[in-house]
Structure formats: C-alpha cells, structure tokens
Coordinates of C-alpha atoms and ligand atoms in Angstrom, one line a residue:
X357 CA -22.0 52.7 44.6
X358 CA -23.0 49.3 46.2
X359 CA -26.1 50.0 48.3
X360 CA -25.7 48.3 51.6
X361 CA -26.6 49.6 55.0
X362 CA -23.7 50.1 57.4
X363 CA -23.6 48.2 60.7
X364 CA -23.6 50.0 64.0
X365 CA -19.9 49.8 64.7
X366 CA -18.0 52.3 62.5
X367 CA -14.7 50.8 61.6
X368 CA -11.8 52.8 60.1
X369 CA -10.0 50.9 57.4
X370 CA -6.3 51.4 57.3
X371 CA -3.6 50.7 54.7
X372 CA 0.1 50.4 55.5
X373 CA -0.3 48.8 58.9
X374 CA 2.9 46.8 58.7
X375 CA 5.1 49.9 58.1
X376 CA 6.9 52.0 60.6
X377 CA 4.1 54.5 61.1
X378 CA 1.3 51.9 60.6
X379 CA 2.4 49.7 63.5
X380 CA 2.4 52.7 65.9
X381 CA -1.1 53.8 64.6
X382 CA -2.4 50.3 65.2
X383 CA -1.2 50.5 68.8
X384 CA -2.4 54.0 69.5
X385 CA -5.8 53.5 67.9
X386 CA -6.3 50.2 69.9
X387 CA -5.5 52.1 73.1
X388 CA -8.0 54.8 72.0
X389 CA -10.6 52.1 71.4
X390 CA -11.1 53.0 67.8
X391 CA -12.5 50.0 65.8
X392 CA -10.0 49.3 63.1
X393 CA -9.7 47.0 60.1
X394 CA -6.4 46.8 58.1
X395 CA -5.7 45.9 54.4
X396 CA -2.4 44.0 54.5
X397 CA -0.5 41.9 51.9
X398 CA 1.2 38.7 52.9
X399 CA 5.0 38.7 53.1
X400 CA 7.2 36.0 51.6
X401 CA 7.2 34.1 55.0
X402 CA 4.0 35.2 56.7
X403 CA 0.3 35.5 56.0
X404 CA -1.4 38.9 56.3
X405 CA -3.0 37.7 59.6
X406 CA 0.3 36.5 61.1
X407 CA 2.1 39.7 60.2
X408 CA -0.5 41.7 62.1
X409 CA -0.6 39.2 65.0
X410 CA 3.1 39.4 65.4
X411 CA 3.1 43.2 65.6
X412 CA 0.2 43.2 68.1
X413 CA 1.9 40.6 70.2
X414 CA 5.1 42.7 70.3
X415 CA 3.0 45.7 71.5
X416 CA 1.4 43.6 74.2
X417 CA 4.8 42.4 75.4
X418 CA 6.1 45.9 75.5
X419 CA 3.1 47.5 77.1
X420 CA 2.3 44.5 79.3
X421 CA -1.4 44.8 78.6
X422 CA -3.9 43.2 76.2
X423 CA -4.8 45.1 73.1
X424 CA -7.8 44.9 70.8
X425 CA -6.9 43.3 67.5
X426 CA -7.8 45.0 64.2
X427 CA -9.8 43.0 61.6
X428 CA -7.3 41.8 59.0
X429 CA -8.3 41.9 55.3
X430 CA -5.7 40.4 53.0
X431 CA -5.1 42.7 50.0
X432 CA -2.8 44.6 47.7
X433 CA -3.3 48.2 46.7
X434 CA -2.3 47.7 43.1
X435 CA -5.1 45.3 42.3
X436 CA -8.7 46.0 41.6
X437 CA -10.9 46.1 44.7
X438 CA -7.6 46.2 46.6
X439 CA -7.1 42.5 45.7
X440 CA -9.6 41.5 48.5
X441 CA -11.7 38.4 48.7
X442 CA -15.5 38.9 48.0
X443 CA -16.4 38.1 51.7
X444 CA -13.9 40.7 52.9
X445 CA -15.2 43.3 50.4
X446 CA -18.7 42.7 51.7
X447 CA -17.5 43.0 55.3
X448 CA -15.8 46.3 54.6
X449 CA -18.8 47.7 52.8
X450 CA -21.0 46.8 55.8
X451 CA -18.7 47.9 58.5
X452 CA -16.2 50.6 57.4
X453 CA -17.1 54.3 57.3
X454 CA -13.7 55.8 57.2
X455 CA -10.3 55.2 55.5
X456 CA -6.8 55.9 56.7
X457 CA -4.7 55.7 53.6
X458 CA -1.2 55.4 55.0
X459 CA 0.5 52.9 52.7
X460 CA 3.1 54.1 50.2
X461 CA 6.3 53.1 48.5
X462 CA 9.2 55.2 49.9
X463 CA 11.4 54.5 46.9
X464 CA 13.3 57.7 45.9
X465 CA 14.3 56.3 42.5
X466 CA 12.1 55.1 39.7
X467 CA 12.4 53.4 36.3
X468 CA 9.2 54.9 35.0
X469 CA 5.5 55.8 35.6
X470 CA 4.4 52.1 35.8
X471 CA 7.2 51.3 38.4
X472 CA 7.5 52.2 42.1
X473 CA 6.9 54.7 43.7
X474 CA 4.2 55.7 41.1
X475 CA 2.8 52.2 41.1
X476 CA 1.7 52.1 44.7
X477 CA 1.5 55.8 45.4
X478 CA -0.5 56.9 42.4
X479 CA -2.1 53.6 41.1
X480 CA -2.6 52.4 44.6
X481 CA -4.2 55.6 45.8
X482 CA -6.5 55.5 42.7
X483 CA -7.6 52.0 43.7
X484 CA -8.2 53.0 47.3
X485 CA -10.3 55.9 46.2
X486 CA -12.4 53.8 43.8
X487 CA -12.9 51.2 46.6
X488 CA -14.0 53.9 49.0
X489 CA -16.4 55.4 46.5
X490 CA -18.0 52.0 45.8
X491 CA -18.1 51.0 49.4
X492 CA -19.7 54.2 50.6
X493 CA -16.6 55.2 52.7
X494 CA -16.8 59.0 52.7
X495 CA -14.5 59.9 55.6
X496 CA -10.9 60.0 54.3
X497 CA -7.7 60.4 56.2
X498 CA -4.7 60.7 53.9
X499 CA -1.1 60.3 54.9
X500 CA 0.9 62.6 52.6
X501 CA 4.3 64.1 53.4
X502 CA 5.6 67.6 54.2
X503 CA 7.9 67.1 51.2
X504 CA 5.1 67.5 48.7
X505 CA 6.6 71.0 48.8
X506 CA 9.4 69.7 46.6
X507 CA 12.3 72.1 46.3
X508 CA 10.4 75.1 47.5
X509 CA 12.0 77.7 49.9
X510 CA 10.3 80.1 52.3
X511 CA 7.2 79.2 54.2
X512 CA 4.9 76.4 53.1
X513 CA 1.3 76.6 54.1
X514 CA -0.9 73.5 54.6
X515 CA -3.4 74.9 52.1
X516 CA -0.7 74.8 49.4
X517 CA 0.0 71.8 47.2
X518 CA 0.8 72.3 43.5
X519 CA 2.3 75.7 43.1
X520 CA 4.4 74.7 40.1
X521 CA 7.3 73.6 42.4
X522 CA 10.2 71.4 41.2
X523 CA 10.5 68.0 42.7
X524 CA 13.6 66.5 44.4
X525 CA 12.8 62.9 43.4
X526 CA 10.0 60.7 42.0
X527 CA 8.7 60.0 45.5
X528 CA 7.8 63.6 46.1
X529 CA 6.1 63.9 42.7
X530 CA 4.1 60.7 43.3
X531 CA 2.9 61.9 46.7
X532 CA 1.7 65.2 45.1
X533 CA -0.1 63.2 42.4
X534 CA -1.7 61.1 45.1
X535 CA -2.7 64.1 47.3
X536 CA -4.2 65.9 44.3
X537 CA -6.3 62.8 43.4
X538 CA -7.6 62.6 46.9
X539 CA -8.4 66.3 47.1
X540 CA -10.2 66.0 43.7
X541 CA -12.5 63.2 44.9
X542 CA -15.9 64.8 45.3
X543 CA -17.5 61.7 46.9
X544 CA -15.5 62.4 50.1
X545 CA -17.4 64.2 52.8
X546 CA -14.6 64.8 55.2
X547 CA -10.9 64.9 54.2
X548 CA -8.0 65.2 56.7
X549 CA -4.5 65.3 55.3
X550 CA -1.4 64.5 57.5
X551 CA 2.0 65.7 56.2
X552 CA 4.8 64.4 58.4
X553 CA 8.4 65.6 58.1
X554 CA 11.2 63.0 57.9
X555 CA 10.1 60.1 60.2
X556 CA 12.7 58.5 62.4
X557 CA 12.5 55.9 65.1
X558 CA 10.8 55.9 68.6
X559 CA 12.1 58.8 70.7
X560 CA 11.8 56.6 73.9
X561 CA 13.4 53.3 72.9
X562 CA 14.9 54.0 69.4
X563 CA 12.9 51.3 67.7
X564 CA 12.6 51.4 63.9
X565 CA 11.8 48.7 61.4
X566 CA 12.9 50.7 58.3
X567 CA 16.3 52.2 57.7
X568 CA 16.0 54.9 55.0
X569 CA 16.7 58.7 55.1
X570 CA 18.6 59.6 58.3
X571 CA 19.4 55.9 58.9
X572 CA 20.8 55.4 55.3
X573 CA 23.5 58.0 56.1
X574 CA 24.3 56.3 59.5
X575 CA 24.5 52.9 57.8
X576 CA 26.7 54.1 55.0
X577 CA 29.3 55.7 57.3
X578 CA 29.2 52.8 59.7
X579 CA 29.5 50.2 57.0
X580 CA 32.4 52.0 55.2
X581 CA 34.4 52.3 58.5
X582 CA 33.8 48.8 59.7
X583 CA 34.2 46.9 56.4
X584 CA 37.2 48.8 55.1
X585 CA 39.3 48.5 58.3
X586 CA 39.5 52.3 58.7
X587 CA 39.1 52.1 62.5
X588 CA 42.3 52.6 64.4
X589 CA 43.3 50.7 67.5
X590 CA 41.4 53.2 69.7
X591 CA 38.2 52.2 68.0
X592 CA 37.9 55.6 66.5
X593 CA 38.6 56.8 62.9
X594 CA 39.9 60.2 62.1
X595 CA 42.6 59.5 59.7
X596 CA 40.4 59.7 56.6
X597 CA 39.3 63.3 56.3
X598 CA 36.0 63.6 54.4
X599 CA 34.6 66.9 53.1
X600 CA 30.9 67.4 53.2
X601 CA 29.5 70.2 51.0
X602 CA 27.1 71.6 53.5
X603 CA 27.1 74.8 55.5
X604 CA 25.9 73.1 58.7
X605 CA 23.1 75.6 59.2
X606 CA 20.7 73.9 56.8
X607 CA 17.6 72.8 58.7
X608 CA 15.9 69.4 58.5
X609 CA 12.5 68.4 59.8
X610 CA 13.0 65.1 61.6
X611 CA 10.2 63.8 63.7
X612 CA 10.0 60.6 65.8
X613 CA 7.4 58.0 64.8
X614 CA 5.8 57.8 68.3
X615 CA 5.0 61.5 68.2
X616 CA 3.6 61.4 64.6
X617 CA 1.4 58.5 65.6
X618 CA 0.2 60.1 68.9
X619 CA -0.8 63.3 67.1
X620 CA -2.6 61.4 64.3
X621 CA -4.4 59.2 66.8
X622 CA -5.5 62.2 68.7
X623 CA -6.8 64.0 65.5
X624 CA -8.4 60.7 64.2
X625 CA -10.3 60.1 67.4
X626 CA -11.7 63.7 67.7
X627 CA -14.2 64.4 64.9
X628 CA -14.1 68.1 65.4
X629 CA -10.4 68.1 64.3
X630 CA -11.2 66.4 61.0
X631 CA -11.3 68.2 57.7
X632 CA -8.0 70.1 58.0
X633 CA -4.4 69.6 56.7
X634 CA -1.7 69.1 59.3
X635 CA 2.0 69.6 58.9
X636 CA 3.5 67.1 61.4
X637 CA 6.8 68.9 61.7
X638 CA 8.9 69.7 64.8
X639 CA 8.9 72.9 66.8
X640 CA 12.5 73.5 65.9
X641 CA 14.1 71.9 62.8
X642 CA 17.5 70.4 63.4
X643 CA 20.6 71.8 61.7
X644 CA 22.8 69.6 59.5
X645 CA 25.8 70.2 61.7
X646 CA 24.0 68.6 64.6
X647 CA 23.0 65.7 62.5
X648 CA 26.6 65.3 61.3
X649 CA 28.0 65.5 64.8
X650 CA 25.5 62.9 66.2
X651 CA 26.1 60.6 63.3
X652 CA 29.9 60.8 63.5
X653 CA 29.8 60.2 67.2
X654 CA 27.7 57.1 66.8
X655 CA 30.0 55.8 64.1
X656 CA 33.1 56.9 66.0
X657 CA 34.2 58.8 63.0
X658 CA 35.9 62.1 63.6
X659 CA 37.3 62.9 60.1
X660 CA 34.4 64.8 58.5
X661 CA 34.4 68.6 57.9
X662 CA 31.5 70.7 56.7
X663 CA 33.1 72.8 54.0
X664 CA 30.2 74.9 52.9
X665 CA 27.3 74.3 50.5
X666 CA 29.0 76.1 47.6
X667 CA 32.3 74.2 47.8
X668 CA 33.2 72.5 44.6
X669 CA 35.7 69.6 44.8
X670 CA 38.2 69.2 42.0
X671 CA 38.9 65.7 43.1
X672 CA 37.4 63.4 45.6
X673 CA 39.3 61.1 47.9
X674 CA 38.3 57.4 47.5
X675 CA 36.3 57.6 50.7
X676 CA 34.4 60.7 49.6
X677 CA 33.7 59.1 46.2
X678 CA 32.2 56.1 47.8
X679 CA 30.2 58.2 50.2
X680 CA 28.7 60.6 47.6
X681 CA 28.0 57.7 45.2
X682 CA 25.9 55.9 47.7
X683 CA 24.2 58.9 49.3
X684 CA 23.2 60.2 45.9
X685 CA 19.7 58.9 46.1
X686 CA 19.1 61.4 49.0
X687 CA 20.7 64.4 47.1
X688 CA 17.4 66.3 47.2
X689 CA 17.6 66.4 51.0
X690 CA 21.1 67.9 50.9
X691 CA 19.6 71.4 51.3
X692 CA 17.8 73.8 53.6
X693 CA 14.2 72.8 54.3
X694 CA 11.5 75.4 53.9
X695 CA 9.6 76.5 57.0
X696 CA 6.4 74.3 57.4
X697 CA 3.5 76.2 58.9
X698 CA 2.3 73.8 61.7
X699 CA -0.1 76.2 63.5
X700 CA -3.0 73.8 62.9
X701 CA -1.2 70.9 64.5
X702 CA -0.1 73.0 67.5
X703 CA -3.7 74.1 68.0
X704 CA -5.2 70.6 67.5
X705 CA -2.8 68.9 69.9
X706 CA -1.2 71.5 72.2
X707 CA -0.6 68.8 74.8
X708 CA 1.5 66.7 72.4
X709 CA 4.9 68.5 72.0
X710 CA 7.3 67.0 69.5
X711 CA 10.4 65.8 71.5
X712 CA 13.4 67.9 70.7
X713 CA 15.4 66.2 67.9
X714 CA 18.7 67.4 69.3
X715 CA 22.2 65.9 69.3
X716 CA 21.5 63.6 72.2
X717 CA 18.3 62.2 70.6
X718 CA 19.8 61.8 67.2
X719 CA 22.9 60.0 68.6
X720 CA 20.5 57.7 70.6
X721 CA 18.5 56.9 67.5
X722 CA 21.7 56.2 65.5
X723 CA 23.2 54.1 68.3
X724 CA 20.0 52.0 68.4
X725 CA 20.0 51.4 64.7
X726 CA 23.7 50.3 64.9
X727 CA 22.8 47.9 67.7
X728 CA 20.0 46.5 65.5
X729 CA 22.6 46.1 62.7
X730 CA 20.2 48.0 60.5
X731 CA 17.9 45.0 60.3
X732 CA 14.6 44.1 61.8
X733 CA 12.7 40.8 61.6
X734 CA 9.2 40.3 62.9
X735 CA 9.1 37.8 65.7
X736 CA 7.3 34.5 64.9
X737 CA 3.7 34.5 66.1
X738 CA 3.3 32.7 69.4
X739 CA 0.9 29.8 69.4
X740 CA -2.1 30.5 71.6
X741 CA -1.1 27.7 74.0
X742 CA 2.4 29.2 74.5
X743 CA 0.9 32.6 75.1
X744 CA -1.4 31.2 77.8
X745 CA 1.7 29.7 79.6
X746 CA 3.6 33.0 79.3
X747 CA 0.6 35.0 80.6
X748 CA 0.2 32.6 83.5
X749 CA 3.8 33.1 84.6
Ligands
NAP1545 N1 9.1 57.5 56.6 C1 9.1 58.8 56.4 O1 10.1 59.5 56.6 C2 7.8 59.5 55.9 C3 7.8 60.9 56.0 C4 6.6 61.6 55.6 C5 5.5 60.9 55.2 N2 5.6 59.5 55.2 C6 4.4 58.8 54.7 O2 3.9 58.0 55.8 C7 3.3 56.8 55.4 C8 3.9 55.7 56.1 O3 5.3 55.6 55.8 P1 6.2 54.6 56.6 O4 7.4 55.4 57.0 O5 5.5 53.9 57.7 O6 6.6 53.6 55.4 P2 7.0 52.1 55.5 O7 7.6 51.7 56.8 O8 7.9 51.9 54.3 O9 5.7 51.3 55.3 C9 5.0 51.4 54.1 C10 3.7 50.6 54.2 O10 2.9 50.6 53.0 C11 2.6 49.3 52.6 N3 2.6 49.2 51.1 C12 3.4 49.8 50.2 N4 3.0 49.5 49.0 C13 1.9 48.7 49.1 C14 1.1 48.0 48.2 N5 1.3 48.1 46.9 N6 0.0 47.2 48.7 C15 -0.2 47.1 50.0 N7 0.6 47.7 50.9 C16 1.6 48.5 50.5 C17 3.8 48.4 53.1 O11 3.4 47.1 53.2 P3 4.5 45.9 53.2 O12 5.0 45.8 54.6 O13 3.7 44.7 52.7 O14 5.6 46.3 52.3 C18 3.9 49.1 54.5 O15 2.9 48.6 55.4 C19 3.5 56.8 53.9 O16 2.3 57.3 53.2 C20 4.6 57.8 53.6 O17 4.6 58.4 52.4 C21 6.7 58.8 55.6

C-alpha cells in the first residue's frame, strides 16, 4: 500500500457516473453534500470533464438550483491503476476514503472470457479492488444486481450469492464473479452491496438514457409496427396476431432509477447503514400480463395473446419469428422471478417507498421512450459566459 496521509475531506470515488444510475447518484449525493470524485472515460465526442459537466448542467436546469460538482478523474477500468494520470492517482490516494463501484457492462451476450461483459465486470472490478487496496480505500460500496440469483426459484436472501445456481446469461455470471471478488477482499473494512432489480427510467418524468431490458421489448414492437407498415388507418394494429408463450402471471422486479438512487444515497450518507447487502426490489413485483398490456398500449398494438408458458408453436408467423429472433438475448428474463428478500432495504429506508410499477407507470415509461425515439444525446456543455447570461435572465 502507498503510505500517504488522507486529507480532512473524505471523498467517495465513484465509477459509472455517466450511466443511468450513476447520473442520478451524482445528483442525489450532491444534494446530500457528500464529497464525490468520479472516474470517467472520455467518449468519442467529449472529454471526461465535459461529459460530467453536461450531466450536472442538465440537473441544474431541471432542479433550478446550483449543484456541487464532483472532482473528475479521467480513467478506464480495464487499465492498470484505472488508466489514471499520476497526479490524479496521487489526488485519489490523498483524498478518497471510500469507493462506490457502480460501473459495469450490461451486455447479455459474450464472445468469451476476455470480451464484455467479463472484461469490465470481472477485469474492471479486479482493477478497482487493486487500486483501492493500494490507495488505502477501505470503505467499499458495490453495485451488484438482484439477478446474481441466476435462474433460482423461491426466496433469495441477501446473504446468499453462489449456491451453485445456473445463470441465464454471461452478464449474471460476470456480476457473481465480481461480487465474489469484492466479498473475498480482506483489505476492505466496510462492505455494502446494493442489488437492484431491473432498472427502468425516472418514475416522475420518464427519463432514461439507456434502452435495454424493458425498453428493448418496447422498441422492438414499436419498430416492427412502424417500419413494416402494419399500422392500419386508425393508427392501431390488431391484424397481425402474435402469440407470446407466457402465462401472464410471471413476476418481474422492475424499479425506477430515481428510487434506486434515492435509497442508495440515503444508505451511503448514513454510516450506520453500511456493512449490509440490500435487495433494491419493489414492494410488489409486476406481472408479465401488465407489462404486455402497457407495452401494447404504448405501441398501439392489440394483436398479442399470452398463450401460456408451456405452449409449443409448430410454426411461427413471420412477425412472431422476427420478434422471437430479436428478443432472444433477453430469453433468460422470460420466466417467473424468485422472491427477493428486501427486509433490510425496508428497514433502512422506510420513508422511501418504491413507486408502484403498475400499468399506468409502465405505459408512461414506454410512451416517454417512444417520444425520445429510443435515443439520448448529452447536451453540449454551455460556455461559462453563456451560462452567466442564462442565469441572469
Ligand atoms: N440497468 C439495470 O437494469 C441494472 C439492474 C441491476 C443492477 N444494475 C447495475 O447497476 C450499475 C449501473 O448500471 P446502469 O444501468 O447505470 O448501466 P449503464 O447506464 O449502462 O452505465 C454503465 C456505466 O459504466 C461505465 N463503464 C462500463 N464499462 C466501463 C469501463 N470499462 N471503464 C469505465 N467505465 C465503464 C459506463 O461508462 P461509459 O458511459 O463511458 O460507457 C457507464 O458510466 C451496474 O453495476 C449494473 O450492473 C443495473
């Protein structure tokens, strides 16, 4: 370990700040006055600093109040020392006492152990741990997923991780490997693990900047109907019956990003809540028939029928074939979720109830994604002079 005394301000260092959950955490931690530094890679168009500035400016516009900026350290998880410049490494050693490891690849397919999602989730986590050990960062907050349970049934406890379960996809496996590595790191004094369900957009305004999972199904149906001229003169499509092999009663644990972030920020800013594992899952999981109904209403498609999970189709219609081919990557979610024990979370944040993910909410989220045309682009960063003019207005 590099022996350097820490400064008086204890910064938390966070990865994954530019992602869906990360941008909410940056806002919520700024509001809670938690000193934050972030490790961010540049994008094709923007430097690490500009990416963060753009996100923080959007929050300020939305909230109509100034927000404290995190310290930005340019880096990449898959490189030694997180690819950071020597000065930034020194700064982190002197100022950071805790890590929020939130970055991950959400790829559900893989070409091998050196490729994503293993590259960032396993290799990246290994580098993050090594960096923390060398920098004397011994408080660790790890963002895992409820789906480390793989294809288990029944009740899943926060204390359980590897019970020999099968995995639905490489992502789940890579997240188990990462959580195991974190749990096995004996230099960590305090470990808090967050396991969210399937994260969807903001329950209040429908914002999302990523479109996988729930959104992939919305986008697929929406795109098929619009691009293939299947919409009748009424603007609705019901002439192409599609059979979905689900019972309709399977449960899915969808959670809005604003809630996940609010609960995490609450736990992060209360030391006495550290050291536990939290399932960030809803009070009531939503049934697949509700998801189907909301999704069809948003896409104005009334031709789908849930035919039962055990239905076997001799032949598919052209539309069904296209649908199943493209949704295949999410096959592992085509099942009943287990029950996630979230007692810890309810005790830690009894005042933060997960919004009901009902038909109305899901339709709202799907409608917003359609309005966004399933794309999101960061706004260009305002020049300081322009910002002064806007603020003065
Ligand atoms: N979304 C869900 O449904 C869900 C559910 C349960 C748990 N989780 C967990 O929640 C966390 C946040 O997920 P999210 O939904 O916010 O994902 P996301 O929107 O895809 O964001 C992923 C973040 O990780 C960063 N990242 C990935 N690989 C990196 C690398 N090699 N080096 C540096 N940064 C890297 C990305 O940076 P770039 O912007 O540069 O790509 C981005 O900031 C993850 O740990 C995920 O496993 C997500």
